[in-house]
Amino acid sequence: MAAGLVPKYGEIVLFGQEKNQILAGPPRKYDPGMSEVKKRITITVDPHLAGYAEQLVQAGKAESVSAAFNEAMAIKRQRDQHALAKLRERAAHADPARVERMRRHIEAQSRAAGFEVAAGE
């Protein structure tokens, strides 16, 4: 890296030692899999989860507590999307007559329990 230029990915520049010494290894980033645009939010979490997130950071398994929670939400989103895809796949192969029988049975149970049931629900 020439003086005055921004380091390339994979270069770490240490200031205060030998002039702009370059060391091997990628620069620390927030999370390379996430977008550059972040939205700041405030959340309240259980103490044991906050402690676990902090342990992940201390062990080098997460860049930050925010990154740990971000990864957890990304995993949950992926799981939810996978489950929805499986449900849609099964629904595409459902027997319409059986679905109609089940719908009528559920409507009857709902009415018997005192719930209003809209037509077609």
CSV table of N, CA and C in Angstrom, one decimal:
chain,number,residue,atom,x,y,z
A,1,MET,N,0.9,-1.2,0.0
A,1,MET,CA,0.0,0.0,0.0
A,1,MET,C,0.9,1.2,0.0
A,2,ALA,N,0.6,2.1,-0.9
A,2,ALA,CA,1.4,3.4,-1.0
A,2,ALA,C,0.9,4.3,0.1
A,3,ALA,N,1.7,5.2,0.5
A,3,ALA,CA,1.3,6.2,1.6
A,3,ALA,C,0.1,7.0,1.1
A,4,GLY,N,-0.8,7.2,2.0
A,4,GLY,CA,-2.0,8.0,1.6
A,4,GLY,C,-3.1,7.3,1.0
A,5,LEU,N,-2.9,6.0,0.6
A,5,LEU,CA,-4.0,5.2,0.0
A,5,LEU,C,-4.7,4.4,1.1
A,6,VAL,N,-5.9,4.0,0.8
A,6,VAL,CA,-6.7,3.2,1.6
A,6,VAL,C,-6.2,1.8,1.5
A,7,PRO,N,-6.1,1.0,2.6
A,7,PRO,CA,-5.6,-0.3,2.5
A,7,PRO,C,-6.6,-1.2,1.7
A,8,LYS,N,-6.1,-2.2,1.0
A,8,LYS,CA,-6.9,-3.2,0.3
A,8,LYS,C,-7.5,-4.2,1.3
A,9,TYR,N,-8.5,-4.9,0.9
A,9,TYR,CA,-9.0,-5.9,1.7
A,9,TYR,C,-7.9,-6.9,2.0
A,10,GLY,N,-7.8,-7.3,3.2
A,10,GLY,CA,-6.7,-8.3,3.6
A,10,GLY,C,-5.5,-7.6,4.2
A,11,GLU,N,-5.5,-6.3,4.1
A,11,GLU,CA,-4.4,-5.5,4.7
A,11,GLU,C,-4.8,-4.8,6.0
A,12,ILE,N,-4.0,-4.9,7.0
A,12,ILE,CA,-4.2,-4.2,8.2
A,12,ILE,C,-3.1,-3.2,8.3
A,13,VAL,N,-3.5,-1.9,8.5
A,13,VAL,CA,-2.5,-0.9,8.7
A,13,VAL,C,-2.4,-0.5,10.2
A,14,LEU,N,-1.2,-0.5,10.7
A,14,LEU,CA,-1.0,-0.2,12.1
A,14,LEU,C,-0.3,1.2,12.1
A,15,PHE,N,-0.9,2.2,12.7
A,15,PHE,CA,-0.3,3.5,12.8
A,15,PHE,C,0.3,3.6,14.2
A,16,GLY,N,1.4,4.3,14.2
A,16,GLY,CA,2.1,4.5,15.5
A,16,GLY,C,3.3,3.5,15.6
A,17,GLN,N,3.4,2.6,14.7
A,17,GLN,CA,4.6,1.7,14.7
A,17,GLN,C,5.4,2.1,13.5
A,18,GLU,N,6.1,1.2,12.9
A,18,GLU,CA,6.8,1.5,11.7
A,18,GLU,C,5.8,2.1,10.7
A,19,LYS,N,6.2,3.1,10.0
A,19,LYS,CA,5.3,3.8,9.1
A,19,LYS,C,4.4,2.9,8.3
A,20,ASN,N,3.1,2.9,8.6
A,20,ASN,CA,2.1,2.2,7.8
A,20,ASN,C,2.5,0.7,7.5
A,21,GLN,N,2.9,0.0,8.6
A,21,GLN,CA,3.3,-1.4,8.4
A,21,GLN,C,2.0,-2.2,8.1
A,22,ILE,N,2.2,-3.1,7.1
A,22,ILE,CA,1.1,-3.9,6.7
A,22,ILE,C,1.3,-5.3,7.3
A,23,LEU,N,0.3,-5.8,7.9
A,23,LEU,CA,0.3,-7.2,8.5
A,23,LEU,C,-0.7,-8.0,7.7
A,24,ALA,N,-0.4,-9.3,7.7
A,24,ALA,CA,-1.3,-10.3,7.0
A,24,ALA,C,-2.6,-10.4,7.8
A,25,GLY,N,-3.7,-10.7,7.0
A,25,GLY,CA,-5.0,-11.0,7.6
A,25,GLY,C,-6.0,-9.9,7.3
A,26,PRO,N,-7.2,-10.3,7.3
A,26,PRO,CA,-8.3,-9.3,6.9
A,26,PRO,C,-8.5,-8.3,8.0
A,27,PRO,N,-9.0,-7.1,7.6
A,27,PRO,CA,-9.3,-6.1,8.6
A,27,PRO,C,-10.6,-6.6,9.3
A,28,ARG,N,-10.7,-6.2,10.5
A,28,ARG,CA,-11.9,-6.5,11.3
A,28,ARG,C,-13.1,-5.7,10.7
A,29,LYS,N,-14.1,-6.4,10.4
A,29,LYS,CA,-15.3,-5.7,9.9
A,29,LYS,C,-16.5,-6.1,10.8
A,30,TYR,N,-17.6,-5.4,10.7
A,30,TYR,CA,-18.7,-5.7,11.6
A,30,TYR,C,-19.2,-7.2,11.3
A,31,ASP,N,-19.5,-7.4,10.0
A,31,ASP,CA,-19.9,-8.8,9.6
A,31,ASP,C,-19.9,-8.8,8.1
A,32,PRO,N,-19.0,-9.5,7.5
A,32,PRO,CA,-18.9,-9.5,6.0
A,32,PRO,C,-20.1,-10.0,5.3
A,33,GLY,N,-21.0,-10.7,5.9
A,33,GLY,CA,-22.2,-11.2,5.3
A,33,GLY,C,-23.4,-10.3,5.3
A,34,MET,N,-23.3,-9.2,6.0
A,34,MET,CA,-24.4,-8.3,6.2
A,34,MET,C,-24.1,-7.0,5.3
A,35,SER,N,-25.2,-6.3,5.1
A,35,SER,CA,-25.1,-5.1,4.3
A,35,SER,C,-24.4,-4.0,5.1
A,36,GLU,N,-24.0,-3.0,4.3
A,36,GLU,CA,-23.2,-1.9,4.9
A,36,GLU,C,-24.2,-1.0,5.7
A,37,VAL,N,-25.5,-1.0,5.4
A,37,VAL,CA,-26.4,-0.2,6.0
A,37,VAL,C,-27.0,-0.9,7.2
A,38,LYS,N,-26.9,-0.3,8.3
A,38,LYS,CA,-27.5,-0.9,9.6
A,38,LYS,C,-28.5,0.0,10.1
A,39,LYS,N,-29.5,-0.6,10.8
A,39,LYS,CA,-30.5,0.2,11.5
A,39,LYS,C,-30.2,0.0,13.0
A,40,ARG,N,-30.1,1.1,13.7
A,40,ARG,CA,-29.9,1.1,15.1
A,40,ARG,C,-31.2,0.9,15.8
A,41,ILE,N,-31.2,-0.1,16.7
A,41,ILE,CA,-32.4,-0.4,17.5
A,41,ILE,C,-32.0,-0.6,18.9
A,42,THR,N,-32.9,-0.6,19.8
A,42,THR,CA,-32.7,-0.9,21.2
A,42,THR,C,-33.5,-2.1,21.6
A,43,ILE,N,-32.9,-3.1,22.1
A,43,ILE,CA,-33.6,-4.3,22.5
A,43,ILE,C,-33.3,-4.6,24.0
A,44,THR,N,-34.3,-5.3,24.6
A,44,THR,CA,-34.1,-5.8,26.0
A,44,THR,C,-34.0,-7.3,25.9
A,45,VAL,N,-33.0,-7.9,26.4
A,45,VAL,CA,-32.8,-9.4,26.3
A,45,VAL,C,-32.6,-9.9,27.7
A,46,ASP,N,-32.8,-11.2,27.8
A,46,ASP,CA,-32.6,-11.9,29.1
A,46,ASP,C,-31.1,-11.9,29.4
A,47,PRO,N,-30.8,-11.7,30.7
A,47,PRO,CA,-29.4,-11.6,31.1
A,47,PRO,C,-28.5,-12.8,30.6
A,48,HIS,N,-29.0,-14.0,30.7
A,48,HIS,CA,-28.2,-15.1,30.2
A,48,HIS,C,-27.9,-15.1,28.7
A,49,LEU,N,-28.8,-14.5,27.9
A,49,LEU,CA,-28.6,-14.4,26.5
A,49,LEU,C,-27.5,-13.3,26.2
A,50,ALA,N,-27.6,-12.2,27.0
A,50,ALA,CA,-26.7,-11.1,26.8
A,50,ALA,C,-25.3,-11.6,27.2
A,51,GLY,N,-25.2,-12.4,28.3
A,51,GLY,CA,-24.0,-13.0,28.8
A,51,GLY,C,-23.4,-13.9,27.7
A,52,TYR,N,-24.2,-14.7,27.1
A,52,TYR,CA,-23.7,-15.6,26.1
A,52,TYR,C,-23.2,-14.9,24.9
A,53,ALA,N,-23.9,-13.8,24.5
A,53,ALA,CA,-23.4,-13.0,23.4
A,53,ALA,C,-22.0,-12.4,23.7
A,54,GLU,N,-21.9,-11.9,24.9
A,54,GLU,CA,-20.6,-11.4,25.3
A,54,GLU,C,-19.5,-12.4,25.3
A,55,GLN,N,-19.8,-13.7,25.8
A,55,GLN,CA,-18.9,-14.8,25.7
A,55,GLN,C,-18.4,-15.1,24.3
A,56,LEU,N,-19.4,-15.0,23.4
A,56,LEU,CA,-19.0,-15.3,22.0
A,56,LEU,C,-18.1,-14.2,21.4
A,57,VAL,N,-18.2,-13.0,21.8
A,57,VAL,CA,-17.3,-11.9,21.4
A,57,VAL,C,-15.9,-12.2,22.1
A,58,GLN,N,-15.9,-12.5,23.4
A,58,GLN,CA,-14.6,-12.7,24.0
A,58,GLN,C,-13.9,-13.9,23.5
A,59,ALA,N,-14.6,-14.9,23.0
A,59,ALA,CA,-14.0,-16.1,22.4
A,59,ALA,C,-13.6,-15.9,21.0
A,60,GLY,N,-14.0,-14.7,20.4
A,60,GLY,CA,-13.7,-14.5,19.0
A,60,GLY,C,-14.6,-15.1,18.0
A,61,LYS,N,-15.8,-15.6,18.5
A,61,LYS,CA,-16.7,-16.3,17.7
A,61,LYS,C,-17.8,-15.3,17.1
A,62,ALA,N,-17.7,-14.0,17.6
A,62,ALA,CA,-18.6,-13.0,17.1
A,62,ALA,C,-17.8,-11.7,17.1
A,63,GLU,N,-18.1,-10.8,16.2
A,63,GLU,CA,-17.4,-9.5,16.1
A,63,GLU,C,-17.8,-8.6,17.2
A,64,SER,N,-19.1,-8.7,17.6
A,64,SER,CA,-19.7,-7.8,18.6
A,64,SER,C,-21.0,-8.5,19.1
A,65,VAL,N,-21.5,-7.9,20.2
A,65,VAL,CA,-22.8,-8.4,20.7
A,65,VAL,C,-23.9,-8.2,19.6
A,66,SER,N,-23.8,-7.1,19.0
A,66,SER,CA,-24.8,-6.8,17.9
A,66,SER,C,-24.7,-7.9,16.8
A,67,ALA,N,-23.5,-8.2,16.4
A,67,ALA,CA,-23.3,-9.2,15.4
A,67,ALA,C,-23.8,-10.6,15.8
A,68,ALA,N,-23.7,-10.9,17.1
A,68,ALA,CA,-24.2,-12.2,17.6
A,68,ALA,C,-25.7,-12.2,17.5
A,69,PHE,N,-26.4,-11.1,17.9
A,69,PHE,CA,-27.8,-11.1,17.8
A,69,PHE,C,-28.3,-11.0,16.4
A,70,ASN,N,-27.6,-10.3,15.6
A,70,ASN,CA,-27.9,-10.2,14.1
A,70,ASN,C,-27.8,-11.6,13.5
A,71,GLU,N,-26.8,-12.4,13.8
A,71,GLU,CA,-26.7,-13.7,13.3
A,71,GLU,C,-27.8,-14.6,13.8
A,72,ALA,N,-28.1,-14.5,15.0
A,72,ALA,CA,-29.2,-15.3,15.6
A,72,ALA,C,-30.5,-15.0,14.9
A,73,MET,N,-30.8,-13.8,14.6
A,73,MET,CA,-32.0,-13.4,13.9
A,73,MET,C,-32.0,-13.9,12.4
A,74,ALA,N,-30.8,-13.8,11.8
A,74,ALA,CA,-30.7,-14.3,10.4
A,74,ALA,C,-31.0,-15.8,10.4
A,75,ILE,N,-30.5,-16.5,11.3
A,75,ILE,CA,-30.7,-18.0,11.4
A,75,ILE,C,-32.2,-18.3,11.6
A,76,LYS,N,-32.8,-17.5,12.5
A,76,LYS,CA,-34.3,-17.7,12.7
A,76,LYS,C,-35.1,-17.4,11.5
A,77,ARG,N,-34.7,-16.3,10.8
A,77,ARG,CA,-35.4,-16.0,9.6
A,77,ARG,C,-35.3,-17.1,8.5
A,78,GLN,N,-34.1,-17.6,8.4
A,78,GLN,CA,-33.8,-18.7,7.4
A,78,GLN,C,-34.6,-19.9,7.8
A,79,ARG,N,-34.7,-20.3,9.1
A,79,ARG,CA,-35.5,-21.4,9.6
A,79,ARG,C,-37.0,-21.2,9.3
A,80,ASP,N,-37.5,-20.0,9.6
A,80,ASP,CA,-38.9,-19.7,9.3
A,80,ASP,C,-39.2,-19.8,7.8
A,81,GLN,N,-38.3,-19.3,7.0
A,81,GLN,CA,-38.6,-19.3,5.5
A,81,GLN,C,-38.6,-20.8,5.0
A,82,HIS,N,-37.7,-21.6,5.6
A,82,HIS,CA,-37.6,-23.0,5.2
A,82,HIS,C,-38.9,-23.7,5.6
A,83,ALA,N,-39.4,-23.4,6.8
A,83,ALA,CA,-40.6,-24.1,7.3
A,83,ALA,C,-41.8,-23.7,6.4
A,84,LEU,N,-41.8,-22.4,6.1
A,84,LEU,CA,-42.9,-21.9,5.2
A,84,LEU,C,-42.9,-22.5,3.9
A,85,ALA,N,-41.7,-22.7,3.3
A,85,ALA,CA,-41.5,-23.3,2.0
A,85,ALA,C,-42.0,-24.8,2.1
A,86,LYS,N,-41.7,-25.5,3.1
A,86,LYS,CA,-42.1,-26.9,3.3
A,86,LYS,C,-43.6,-26.9,3.4
A,87,LEU,N,-44.2,-26.0,4.2
A,87,LEU,CA,-45.7,-26.0,4.3
A,87,LEU,C,-46.3,-25.7,3.0
A,88,ARG,N,-45.8,-24.8,2.2
A,88,ARG,CA,-46.4,-24.5,0.9
A,88,ARG,C,-46.3,-25.7,0.0
A,89,GLU,N,-45.2,-26.4,0.0
A,89,GLU,CA,-45.0,-27.6,-0.8
A,89,GLU,C,-46.0,-28.7,-0.4
A,90,ARG,N,-46.2,-28.9,0.8
A,90,ARG,CA,-47.3,-29.9,1.3
A,90,ARG,C,-48.6,-29.4,0.9
A,91,ALA,N,-48.9,-28.1,1.0
A,91,ALA,CA,-50.2,-27.6,0.6
A,91,ALA,C,-50.5,-27.7,-0.9
A,92,ALA,N,-49.5,-27.6,-1.7
A,92,ALA,CA,-49.6,-27.8,-3.1
A,92,ALA,C,-50.0,-29.2,-3.5
A,93,HIS,N,-49.7,-30.2,-2.6
A,93,HIS,CA,-50.1,-31.6,-2.9
A,93,HIS,C,-51.3,-32.1,-2.1
A,94,ALA,N,-51.9,-31.2,-1.4
A,94,ALA,CA,-53.0,-31.5,-0.5
A,94,ALA,C,-54.3,-32.0,-1.3
A,95,ASP,N,-55.0,-32.9,-0.7
A,95,ASP,CA,-56.2,-33.4,-1.3
A,95,ASP,C,-57.3,-32.4,-1.0
A,96,PRO,N,-57.9,-31.7,-2.1
A,96,PRO,CA,-58.9,-30.6,-1.8
A,96,PRO,C,-60.1,-31.1,-1.1
A,97,ALA,N,-60.6,-32.3,-1.3
A,97,ALA,CA,-61.7,-32.9,-0.6
A,97,ALA,C,-61.4,-33.0,0.9
A,98,ARG,N,-60.3,-33.5,1.2
A,98,ARG,CA,-59.9,-33.7,2.6
A,98,ARG,C,-59.8,-32.3,3.3
A,99,VAL,N,-59.2,-31.3,2.6
A,99,VAL,CA,-59.0,-30.0,3.2
A,99,VAL,C,-60.4,-29.4,3.4
A,100,GLU,N,-61.3,-29.6,2.5
A,100,GLU,CA,-62.7,-29.1,2.7
A,100,GLU,C,-63.4,-29.7,3.9
A,101,ARG,N,-63.2,-31.0,4.1
A,101,ARG,CA,-63.8,-31.7,5.2
A,101,ARG,C,-63.2,-31.2,6.5
A,102,MET,N,-61.9,-31.0,6.6
A,102,MET,CA,-61.2,-30.5,7.8
A,102,MET,C,-61.7,-29.0,8.1
A,103,ARG,N,-61.9,-28.2,7.0
A,103,ARG,CA,-62.3,-26.8,7.2
A,103,ARG,C,-63.7,-26.8,7.8
A,104,ARG,N,-64.6,-27.6,7.3
A,104,ARG,CA,-66.0,-27.7,7.8
A,104,ARG,C,-66.0,-28.2,9.3
A,105,HIS,N,-65.2,-29.1,9.6
A,105,HIS,CA,-65.1,-29.7,11.0
A,105,HIS,C,-64.6,-28.6,11.9
A,106,ILE,N,-63.6,-27.8,11.5
A,106,ILE,CA,-63.0,-26.7,12.3
A,106,ILE,C,-64.1,-25.6,12.5
A,107,GLU,N,-64.8,-25.3,11.5
A,107,GLU,CA,-65.8,-24.3,11.6
A,107,GLU,C,-66.9,-24.8,12.6
A,108,ALA,N,-67.3,-26.0,12.5
A,108,ALA,CA,-68.3,-26.6,13.4
A,108,ALA,C,-67.8,-26.5,14.9
A,109,GLN,N,-66.6,-26.8,15.1
A,109,GLN,CA,-66.0,-26.8,16.4
A,109,GLN,C,-65.9,-25.3,16.9
A,110,SER,N,-65.6,-24.4,16.0
A,110,SER,CA,-65.5,-23.0,16.4
A,110,SER,C,-66.9,-22.5,16.8
A,111,ARG,N,-67.9,-22.8,16.0
A,111,ARG,CA,-69.3,-22.3,16.3
A,111,ARG,C,-69.7,-22.9,17.6
A,112,ALA,N,-69.4,-24.2,17.9
A,112,ALA,CA,-69.8,-24.9,19.1
A,112,ALA,C,-69.2,-24.2,20.3
A,113,ALA,N,-68.0,-23.7,20.1
A,113,ALA,CA,-67.3,-23.0,21.2
A,113,ALA,C,-67.7,-21.5,21.4
A,114,GLY,N,-68.7,-21.1,20.5
A,114,GLY,CA,-69.2,-19.7,20.6
A,114,GLY,C,-68.4,-18.7,19.8
A,115,PHE,N,-67.6,-19.1,18.9
A,115,PHE,CA,-66.9,-18.2,18.0
A,115,PHE,C,-67.7,-17.9,16.8
A,116,GLU,N,-67.6,-16.7,16.3
A,116,GLU,CA,-68.2,-16.4,15.0
A,116,GLU,C,-67.3,-16.9,13.9
A,117,VAL,N,-67.8,-17.4,12.8
A,117,VAL,CA,-67.0,-17.9,11.7
A,117,VAL,C,-67.5,-17.2,10.5
A,118,ALA,N,-66.6,-16.5,9.8
A,118,ALA,CA,-67.0,-15.8,8.6
A,118,ALA,C,-67.2,-16.8,7.5
A,119,ALA,N,-68.0,-16.5,6.5
A,119,ALA,CA,-68.2,-17.5,5.4
A,119,ALA,C,-66.9,-17.6,4.6
A,120,GLY,N,-66.6,-18.9,4.4
A,120,GLY,CA,-65.4,-19.2,3.6
A,120,GLY,C,-64.1,-19.2,4.4
A,121,GLU,N,-64.2,-19.0,5.7
A,121,GLU,CA,-63.0,-19.1,6.6
A,121,GLU,C,-62.9,-20.5,7.1
